[in-house]
Short mmCIF file of C-alpha atoms and ligand atoms in Angstrom, two decimals:
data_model
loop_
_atom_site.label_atom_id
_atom_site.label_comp_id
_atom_site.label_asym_id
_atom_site.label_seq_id
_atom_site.Cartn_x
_atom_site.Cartn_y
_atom_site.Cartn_z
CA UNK A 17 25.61 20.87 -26.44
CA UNK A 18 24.89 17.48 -25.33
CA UNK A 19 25.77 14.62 -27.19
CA UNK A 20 22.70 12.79 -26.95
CA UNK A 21 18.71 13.35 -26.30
CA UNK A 22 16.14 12.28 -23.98
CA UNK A 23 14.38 10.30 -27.08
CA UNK A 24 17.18 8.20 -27.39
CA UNK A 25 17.55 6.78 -23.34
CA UNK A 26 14.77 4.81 -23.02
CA UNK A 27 16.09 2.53 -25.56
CA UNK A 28 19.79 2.70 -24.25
CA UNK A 29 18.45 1.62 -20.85
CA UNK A 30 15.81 -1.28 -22.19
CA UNK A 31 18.52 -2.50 -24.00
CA UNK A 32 20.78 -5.69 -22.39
CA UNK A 33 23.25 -5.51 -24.92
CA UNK A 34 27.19 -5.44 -23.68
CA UNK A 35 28.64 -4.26 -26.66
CA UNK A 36 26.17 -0.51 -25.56
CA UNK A 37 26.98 -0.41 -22.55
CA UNK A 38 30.73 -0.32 -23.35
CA UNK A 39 29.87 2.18 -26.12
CA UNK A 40 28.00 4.07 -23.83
CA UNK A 41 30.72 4.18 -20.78
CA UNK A 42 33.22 5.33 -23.36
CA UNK A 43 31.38 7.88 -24.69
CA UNK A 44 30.68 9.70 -21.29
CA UNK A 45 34.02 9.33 -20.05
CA UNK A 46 35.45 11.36 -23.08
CA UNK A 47 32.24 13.78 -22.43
CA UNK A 48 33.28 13.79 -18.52
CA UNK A 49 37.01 14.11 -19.34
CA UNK A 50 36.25 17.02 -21.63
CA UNK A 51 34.03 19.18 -19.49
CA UNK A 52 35.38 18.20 -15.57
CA UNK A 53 38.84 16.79 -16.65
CA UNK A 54 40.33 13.52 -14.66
CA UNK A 55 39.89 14.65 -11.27
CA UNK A 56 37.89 13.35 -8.28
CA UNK A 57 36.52 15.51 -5.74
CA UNK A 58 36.04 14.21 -2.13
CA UNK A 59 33.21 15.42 0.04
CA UNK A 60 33.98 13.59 3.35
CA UNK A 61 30.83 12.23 5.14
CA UNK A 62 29.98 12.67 8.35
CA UNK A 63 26.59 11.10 9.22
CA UNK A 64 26.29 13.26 12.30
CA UNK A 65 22.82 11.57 13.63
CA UNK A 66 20.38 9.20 12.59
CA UNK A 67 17.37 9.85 14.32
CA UNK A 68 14.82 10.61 11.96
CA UNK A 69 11.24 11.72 11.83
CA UNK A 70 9.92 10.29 8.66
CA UNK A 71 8.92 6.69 7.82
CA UNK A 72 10.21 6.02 4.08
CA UNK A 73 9.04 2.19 3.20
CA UNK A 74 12.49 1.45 1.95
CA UNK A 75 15.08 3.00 4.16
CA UNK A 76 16.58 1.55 7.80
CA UNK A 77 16.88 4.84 9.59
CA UNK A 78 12.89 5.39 9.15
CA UNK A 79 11.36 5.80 12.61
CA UNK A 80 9.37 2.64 12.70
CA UNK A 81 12.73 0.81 12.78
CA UNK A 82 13.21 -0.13 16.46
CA UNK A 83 16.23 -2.47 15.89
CA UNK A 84 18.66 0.32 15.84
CA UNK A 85 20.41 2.66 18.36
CA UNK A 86 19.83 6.23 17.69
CA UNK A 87 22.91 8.51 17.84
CA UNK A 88 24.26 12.29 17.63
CA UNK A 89 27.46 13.07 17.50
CA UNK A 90 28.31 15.98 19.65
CA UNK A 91 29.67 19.55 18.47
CA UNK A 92 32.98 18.37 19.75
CA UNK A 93 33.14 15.18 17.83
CA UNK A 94 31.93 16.70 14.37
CA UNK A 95 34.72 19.42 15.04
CA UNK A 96 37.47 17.07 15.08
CA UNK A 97 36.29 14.95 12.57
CA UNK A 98 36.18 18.25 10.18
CA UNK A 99 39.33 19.81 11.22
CA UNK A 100 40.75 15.85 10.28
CA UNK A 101 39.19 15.93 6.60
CA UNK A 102 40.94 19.24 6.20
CA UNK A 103 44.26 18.25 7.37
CA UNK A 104 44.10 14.83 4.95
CA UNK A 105 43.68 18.07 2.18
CA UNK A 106 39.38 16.55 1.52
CA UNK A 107 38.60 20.36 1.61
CA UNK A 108 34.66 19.65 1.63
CA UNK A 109 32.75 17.36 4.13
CA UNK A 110 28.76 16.57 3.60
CA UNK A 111 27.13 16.58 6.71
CA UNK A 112 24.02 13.87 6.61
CA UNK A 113 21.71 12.97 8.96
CA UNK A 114 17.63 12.08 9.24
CA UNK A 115 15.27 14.29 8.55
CA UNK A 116 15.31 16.00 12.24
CA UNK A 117 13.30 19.36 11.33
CA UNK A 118 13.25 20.36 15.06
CA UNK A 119 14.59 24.32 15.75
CA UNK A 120 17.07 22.86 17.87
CA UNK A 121 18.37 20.67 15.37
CA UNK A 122 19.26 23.93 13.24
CA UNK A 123 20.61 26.06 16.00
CA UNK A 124 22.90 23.29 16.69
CA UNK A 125 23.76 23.35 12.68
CA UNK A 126 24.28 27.33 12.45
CA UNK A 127 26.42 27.30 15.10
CA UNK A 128 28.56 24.07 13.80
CA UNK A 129 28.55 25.46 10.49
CA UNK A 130 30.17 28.55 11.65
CA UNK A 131 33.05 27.31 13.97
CA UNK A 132 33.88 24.79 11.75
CA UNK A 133 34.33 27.48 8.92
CA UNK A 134 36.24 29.77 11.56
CA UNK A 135 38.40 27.15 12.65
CA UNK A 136 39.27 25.95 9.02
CA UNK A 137 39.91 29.53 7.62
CA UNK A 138 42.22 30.74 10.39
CA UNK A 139 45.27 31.12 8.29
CA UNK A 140 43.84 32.63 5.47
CA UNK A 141 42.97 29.12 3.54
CA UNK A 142 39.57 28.90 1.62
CA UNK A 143 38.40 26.70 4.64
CA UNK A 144 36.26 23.72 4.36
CA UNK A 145 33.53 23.26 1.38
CA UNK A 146 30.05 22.08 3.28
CA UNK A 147 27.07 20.34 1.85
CA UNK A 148 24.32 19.43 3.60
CA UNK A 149 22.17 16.53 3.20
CA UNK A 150 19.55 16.73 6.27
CA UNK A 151 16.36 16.43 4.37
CA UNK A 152 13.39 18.86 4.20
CA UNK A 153 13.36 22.37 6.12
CA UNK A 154 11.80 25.78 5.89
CA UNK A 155 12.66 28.37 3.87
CA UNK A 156 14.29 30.61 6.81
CA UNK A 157 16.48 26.97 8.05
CA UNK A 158 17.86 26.74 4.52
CA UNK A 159 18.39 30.37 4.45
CA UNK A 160 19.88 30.33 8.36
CA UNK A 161 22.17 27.12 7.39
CA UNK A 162 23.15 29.04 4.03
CA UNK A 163 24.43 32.33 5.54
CA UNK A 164 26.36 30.31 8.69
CA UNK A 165 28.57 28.73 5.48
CA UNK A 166 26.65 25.85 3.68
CA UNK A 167 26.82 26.33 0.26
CA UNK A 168 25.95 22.85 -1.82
CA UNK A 169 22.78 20.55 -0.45
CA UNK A 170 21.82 17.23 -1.92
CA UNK A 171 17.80 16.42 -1.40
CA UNK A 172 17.09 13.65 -3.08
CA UNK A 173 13.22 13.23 -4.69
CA UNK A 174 14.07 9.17 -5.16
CA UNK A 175 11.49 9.59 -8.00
CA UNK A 176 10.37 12.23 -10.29
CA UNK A 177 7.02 9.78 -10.83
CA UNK A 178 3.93 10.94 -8.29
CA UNK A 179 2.86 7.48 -8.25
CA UNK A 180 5.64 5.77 -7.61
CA UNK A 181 6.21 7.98 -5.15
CA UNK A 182 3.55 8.08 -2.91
CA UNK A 183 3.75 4.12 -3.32
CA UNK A 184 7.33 4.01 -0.97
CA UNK A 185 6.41 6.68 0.89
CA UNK A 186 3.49 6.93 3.71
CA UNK A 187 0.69 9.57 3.14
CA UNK A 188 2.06 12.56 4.72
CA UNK A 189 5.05 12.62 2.30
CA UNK A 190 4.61 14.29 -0.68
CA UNK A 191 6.45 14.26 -4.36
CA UNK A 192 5.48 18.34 -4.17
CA UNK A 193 6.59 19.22 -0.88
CA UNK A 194 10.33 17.86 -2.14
CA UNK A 195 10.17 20.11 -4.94
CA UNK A 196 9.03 23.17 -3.01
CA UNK A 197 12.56 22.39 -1.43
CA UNK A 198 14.50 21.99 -4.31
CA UNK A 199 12.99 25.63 -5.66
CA UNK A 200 13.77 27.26 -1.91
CA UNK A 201 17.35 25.91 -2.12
CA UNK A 202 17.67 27.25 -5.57
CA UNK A 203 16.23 30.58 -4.86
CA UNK A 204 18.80 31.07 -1.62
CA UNK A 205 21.72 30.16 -3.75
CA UNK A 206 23.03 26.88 -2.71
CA UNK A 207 24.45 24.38 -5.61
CA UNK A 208 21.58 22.06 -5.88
CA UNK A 209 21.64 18.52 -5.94
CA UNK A 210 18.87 15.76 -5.92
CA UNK A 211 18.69 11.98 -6.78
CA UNK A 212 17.29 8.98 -7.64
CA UNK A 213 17.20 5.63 -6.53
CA UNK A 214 17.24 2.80 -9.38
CA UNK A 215 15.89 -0.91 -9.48
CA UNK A 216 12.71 0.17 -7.09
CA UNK A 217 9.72 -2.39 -6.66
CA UNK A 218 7.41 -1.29 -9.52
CA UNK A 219 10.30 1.28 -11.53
CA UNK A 220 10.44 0.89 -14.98
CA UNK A 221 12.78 2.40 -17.93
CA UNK A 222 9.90 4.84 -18.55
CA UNK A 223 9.85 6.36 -14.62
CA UNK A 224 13.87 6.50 -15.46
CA UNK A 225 13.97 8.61 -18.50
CA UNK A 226 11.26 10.86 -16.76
CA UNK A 227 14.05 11.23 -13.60
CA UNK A 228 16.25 11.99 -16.57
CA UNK A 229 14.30 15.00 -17.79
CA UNK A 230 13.17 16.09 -14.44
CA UNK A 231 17.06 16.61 -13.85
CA UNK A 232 17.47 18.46 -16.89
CA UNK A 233 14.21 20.77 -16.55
CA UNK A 234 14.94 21.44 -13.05
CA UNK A 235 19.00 22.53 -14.33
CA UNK A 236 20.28 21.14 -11.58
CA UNK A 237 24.07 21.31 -10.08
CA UNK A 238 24.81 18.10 -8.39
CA UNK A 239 23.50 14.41 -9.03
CA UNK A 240 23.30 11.49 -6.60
CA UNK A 241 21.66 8.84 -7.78
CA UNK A 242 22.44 4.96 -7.03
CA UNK A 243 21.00 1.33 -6.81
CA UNK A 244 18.14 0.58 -4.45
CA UNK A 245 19.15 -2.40 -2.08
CA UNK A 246 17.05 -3.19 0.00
CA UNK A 247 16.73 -3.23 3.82
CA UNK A 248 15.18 -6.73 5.54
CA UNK A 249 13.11 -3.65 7.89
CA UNK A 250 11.57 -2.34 5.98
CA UNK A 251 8.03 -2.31 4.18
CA UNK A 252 9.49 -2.27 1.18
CA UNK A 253 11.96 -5.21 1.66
CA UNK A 254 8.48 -7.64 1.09
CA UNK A 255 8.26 -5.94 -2.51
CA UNK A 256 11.62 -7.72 -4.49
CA UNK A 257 8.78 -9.78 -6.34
CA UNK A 258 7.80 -6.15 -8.52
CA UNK A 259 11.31 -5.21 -9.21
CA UNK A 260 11.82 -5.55 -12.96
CA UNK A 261 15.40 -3.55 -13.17
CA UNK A 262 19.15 -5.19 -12.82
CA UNK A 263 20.07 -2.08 -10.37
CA UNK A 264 23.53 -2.40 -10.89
CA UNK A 265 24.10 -1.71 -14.67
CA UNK A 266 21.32 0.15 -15.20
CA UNK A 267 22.59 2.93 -12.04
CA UNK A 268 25.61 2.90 -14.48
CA UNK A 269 23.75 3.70 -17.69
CA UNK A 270 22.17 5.76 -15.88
CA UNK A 271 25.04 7.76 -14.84
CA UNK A 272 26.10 7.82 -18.49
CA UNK A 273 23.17 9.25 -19.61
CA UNK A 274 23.19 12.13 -17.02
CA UNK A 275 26.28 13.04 -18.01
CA UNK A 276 26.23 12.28 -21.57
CA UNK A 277 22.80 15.11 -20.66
CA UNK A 278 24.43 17.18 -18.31
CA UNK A 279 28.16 17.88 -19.32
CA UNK A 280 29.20 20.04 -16.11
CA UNK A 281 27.55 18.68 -13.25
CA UNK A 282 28.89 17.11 -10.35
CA UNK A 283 27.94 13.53 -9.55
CA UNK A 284 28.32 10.78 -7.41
CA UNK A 285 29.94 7.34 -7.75
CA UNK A 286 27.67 6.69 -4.88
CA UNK A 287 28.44 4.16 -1.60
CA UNK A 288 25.25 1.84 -2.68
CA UNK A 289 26.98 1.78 -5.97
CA UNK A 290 29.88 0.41 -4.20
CA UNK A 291 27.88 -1.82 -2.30
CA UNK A 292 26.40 -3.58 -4.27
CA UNK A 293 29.61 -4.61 -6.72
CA UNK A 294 33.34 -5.14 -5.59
CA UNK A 295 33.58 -2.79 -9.24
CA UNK A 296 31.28 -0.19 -8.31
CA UNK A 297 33.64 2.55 -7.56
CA UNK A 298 35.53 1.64 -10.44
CA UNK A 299 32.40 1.31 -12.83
CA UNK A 300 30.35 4.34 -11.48
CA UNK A 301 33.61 6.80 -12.00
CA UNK A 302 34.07 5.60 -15.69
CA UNK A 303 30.48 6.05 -16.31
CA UNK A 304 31.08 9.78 -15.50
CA UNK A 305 30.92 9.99 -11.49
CA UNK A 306 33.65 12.66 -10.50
CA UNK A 307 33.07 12.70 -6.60
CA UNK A 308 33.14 10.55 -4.02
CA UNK A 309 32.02 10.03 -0.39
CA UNK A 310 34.21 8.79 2.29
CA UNK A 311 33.14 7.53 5.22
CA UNK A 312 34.29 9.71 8.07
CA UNK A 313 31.84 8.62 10.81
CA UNK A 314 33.17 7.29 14.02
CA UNK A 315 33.23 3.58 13.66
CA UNK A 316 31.37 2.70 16.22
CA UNK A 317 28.14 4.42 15.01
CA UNK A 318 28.37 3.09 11.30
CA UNK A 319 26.44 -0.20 11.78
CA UNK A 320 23.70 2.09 13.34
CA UNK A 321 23.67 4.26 9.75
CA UNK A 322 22.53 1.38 7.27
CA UNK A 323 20.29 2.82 5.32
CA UNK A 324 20.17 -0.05 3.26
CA UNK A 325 21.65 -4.01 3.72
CA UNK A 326 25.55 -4.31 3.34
CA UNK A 327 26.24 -0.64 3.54
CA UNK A 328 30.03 -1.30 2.61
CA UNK A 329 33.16 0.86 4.22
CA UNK A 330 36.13 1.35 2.34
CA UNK A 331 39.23 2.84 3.77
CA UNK A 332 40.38 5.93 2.48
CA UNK A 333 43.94 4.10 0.91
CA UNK A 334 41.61 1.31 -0.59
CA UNK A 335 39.70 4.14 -2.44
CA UNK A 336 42.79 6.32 -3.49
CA UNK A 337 43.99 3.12 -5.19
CA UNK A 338 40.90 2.19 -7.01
CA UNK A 339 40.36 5.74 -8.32
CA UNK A 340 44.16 5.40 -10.13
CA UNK A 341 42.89 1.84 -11.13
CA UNK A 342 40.14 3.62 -12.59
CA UNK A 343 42.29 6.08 -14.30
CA UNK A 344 41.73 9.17 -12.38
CA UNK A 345 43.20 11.52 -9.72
CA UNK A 346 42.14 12.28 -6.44
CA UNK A 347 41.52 16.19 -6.70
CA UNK A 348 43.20 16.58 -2.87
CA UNK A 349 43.14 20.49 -1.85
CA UNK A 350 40.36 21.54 -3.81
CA UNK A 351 36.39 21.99 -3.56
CA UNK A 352 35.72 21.19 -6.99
CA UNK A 353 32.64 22.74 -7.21
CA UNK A 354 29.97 22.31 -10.22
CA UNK A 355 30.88 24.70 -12.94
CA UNK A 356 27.42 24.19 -13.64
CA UNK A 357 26.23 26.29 -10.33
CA UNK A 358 28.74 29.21 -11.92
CA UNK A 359 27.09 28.82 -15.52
CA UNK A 360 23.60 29.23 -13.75
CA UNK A 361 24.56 32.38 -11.74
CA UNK A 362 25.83 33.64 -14.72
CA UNK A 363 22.85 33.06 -16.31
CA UNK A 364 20.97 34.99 -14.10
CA UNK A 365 19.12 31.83 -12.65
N1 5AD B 422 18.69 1.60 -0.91
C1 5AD B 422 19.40 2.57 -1.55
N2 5AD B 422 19.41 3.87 -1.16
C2 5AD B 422 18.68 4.18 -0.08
N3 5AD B 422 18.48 5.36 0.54
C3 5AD B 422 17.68 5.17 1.60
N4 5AD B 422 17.34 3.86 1.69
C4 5AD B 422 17.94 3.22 0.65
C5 5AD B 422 17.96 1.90 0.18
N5 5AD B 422 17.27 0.94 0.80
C6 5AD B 422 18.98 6.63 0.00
C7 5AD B 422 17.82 7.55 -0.36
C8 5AD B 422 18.01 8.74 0.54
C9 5AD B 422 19.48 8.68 0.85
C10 5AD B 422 19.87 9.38 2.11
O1 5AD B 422 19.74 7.30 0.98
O2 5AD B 422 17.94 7.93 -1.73
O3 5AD B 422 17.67 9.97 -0.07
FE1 SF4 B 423 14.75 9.36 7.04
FE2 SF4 B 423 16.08 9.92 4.75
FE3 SF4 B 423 15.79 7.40 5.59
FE4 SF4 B 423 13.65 8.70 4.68
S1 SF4 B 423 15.51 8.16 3.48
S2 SF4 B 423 13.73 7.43 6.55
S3 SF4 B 423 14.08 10.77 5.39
S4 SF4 B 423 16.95 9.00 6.62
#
């Protein structure tokens, strides 16, 4: 049962008080300990492409954005770079890119998905884990991606609040067109994850505790959720005067909270997190994070995937240290997926 309730949040997260925060960081770490032990899971990232078809106010790959070179990383290249995160013993990869909804775009996908699961489970290994974060598809995509191997995708709704949301997003996005993802996704039987983004022009405490119980009522498997920072181009970038929130500690309470509320999920110490604060590795993972993120794009398309100012890369070594700083283990040669998803099955749901 959890150890706290929604009523209580919105005064944890109003509050500025040091002394609660430390409380509260040492409360979910015992709860995190307890229910997903010490370890932390690597998904290794591979931001395959960033063209992208939609126009988000607040993001640098949005289409409007002229200043950058658009990219795809060929079959080849994503190949190597998987059968690399295997080898280092990552055992899962996330493959990201913009929202690219084109049929050719998910051919390319089913057929990736597939080699890169028959060249990882040659000698009788579980093969790689793969999560997809490529934003909003049809049913039959998810359900296409799903059956070529993908079994955990992250779609964040960057706010459960309507308003809020239609006010960082142009007119043909819609809050309800996210969740009829989030249900397909569900229904197929992926592990489902979504997210928030925290400190937004206009957010308050109140839109946060709603994100809170939207998480809980939707049961969900995985949690992303991190600071917003903004991008100078970007709409959204001329808003700073309407943001009322100190991003960085309250992304940590509010990483406490979810899993103070959500025992056995799997979340993310996320790489805006780490962006923002040389201790936000450290910080997010004692706040209850158990998985990270690395990096694994080519180099020489990384300044071409900010999605936000200062996107920070840290080397693989640099991370491995600051998780044992932290207190925790890297959980190499594992997938360490949500026992939550398992629970849920279970459960008939
Ligand atoms: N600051 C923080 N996170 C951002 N994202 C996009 N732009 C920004 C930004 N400026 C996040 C969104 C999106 C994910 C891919 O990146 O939450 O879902
Ligand atoms: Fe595209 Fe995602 Fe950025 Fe929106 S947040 S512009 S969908 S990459």
């Amino acid at each position: 049962m959890p150890v706290i309730n929604l009523n209580q949040t919105e005064e944890i997260l109003a509050s500025n008080d040091p002394a609660l925060l430390g409380r509260l960081l040492k409360e979910s770490d015992q709860v995190r300990r307890k229910a997903r032990g010490n370890e932390v899971y690597l998904r290794g990232l591979i931001e395959f492409s960033n063209y992208c078809s939609c126009n988000c106010f607040y993001c640098g790959l949005r289409s409007k954005n002229t200043l950058i070179n658009r990219y795809f990383l060929s079959r080849e290249e994503i190949i190597k770079i998987a059968e690399y995160a295997y080898r280092k013993g990552y055992h899962s990869i996330c493959l990201q890119s913009g929202e690219n909804p084109v049929p050719e775009q998910v051919d390319f996908l089913v057929e990736l998905i597939s080699c890169i699961k028959e060249v990882t489970t040659q000698n009788g290994g579980p093969g790689l884990g793969i999560t997809l974060s490529i934003g909003e598809l049809s049913y039959s995509q998810y359900l296409r991606l799903y059956k070529a191997g993908a079994h955990r995708y992250l779609l964040r709704i960057e706010t459960s609040d309507n308003e809020l949301f239609s006010r960082i997003h142009p007119p043909g996005q819609t809050l309800s067109s996210r969740l009829e993802c989030l249900a397909a996704l569900g229904d197929i039987g992926y592990q489902v994850g979504t997210g928030v983004m925290i400190g937004l022009p206009g957010q308050t405490v109140s839109h946060l505790v709603g994100d809170l119980k939207f998480f809980l009522d939707q049961d969900i498997d995985m949690l992303g959720m991190g600071p917003y920072i903004p991008h100078p181009n970007t709409p959204l970038a001329r808003m700073q005067r309407y943001i009322t929130i100190d991003s960085y500690t309250t992304s940590l309470k509010m990483l406490a909270l979810a899993r103070l509320l959500m025992p056995d999920i799997n979340m993310v110490a996320s790489t805006a997190l780490q962006s923002i604060h040389p201790e936000g590795l450290k910080m997010g993972l004692k706040a209850g994070a158990n998985i990270i993120m690395p990096v694994l794009t080519p180099p020489d398309k990384r300044d071409d995937y900010k999605l936000y100012a200062h996107k920070k890369f840290t080397t693989l070594t640099t991370l491995e240290q600051q998780v044992d700083e932290a207190g925790y283990k890297m959980g190499y040669w594992k997938w360490g997926d949500s026992p939550h998803w398992h629970q849920r099955r279970n459960r008939g749901k």
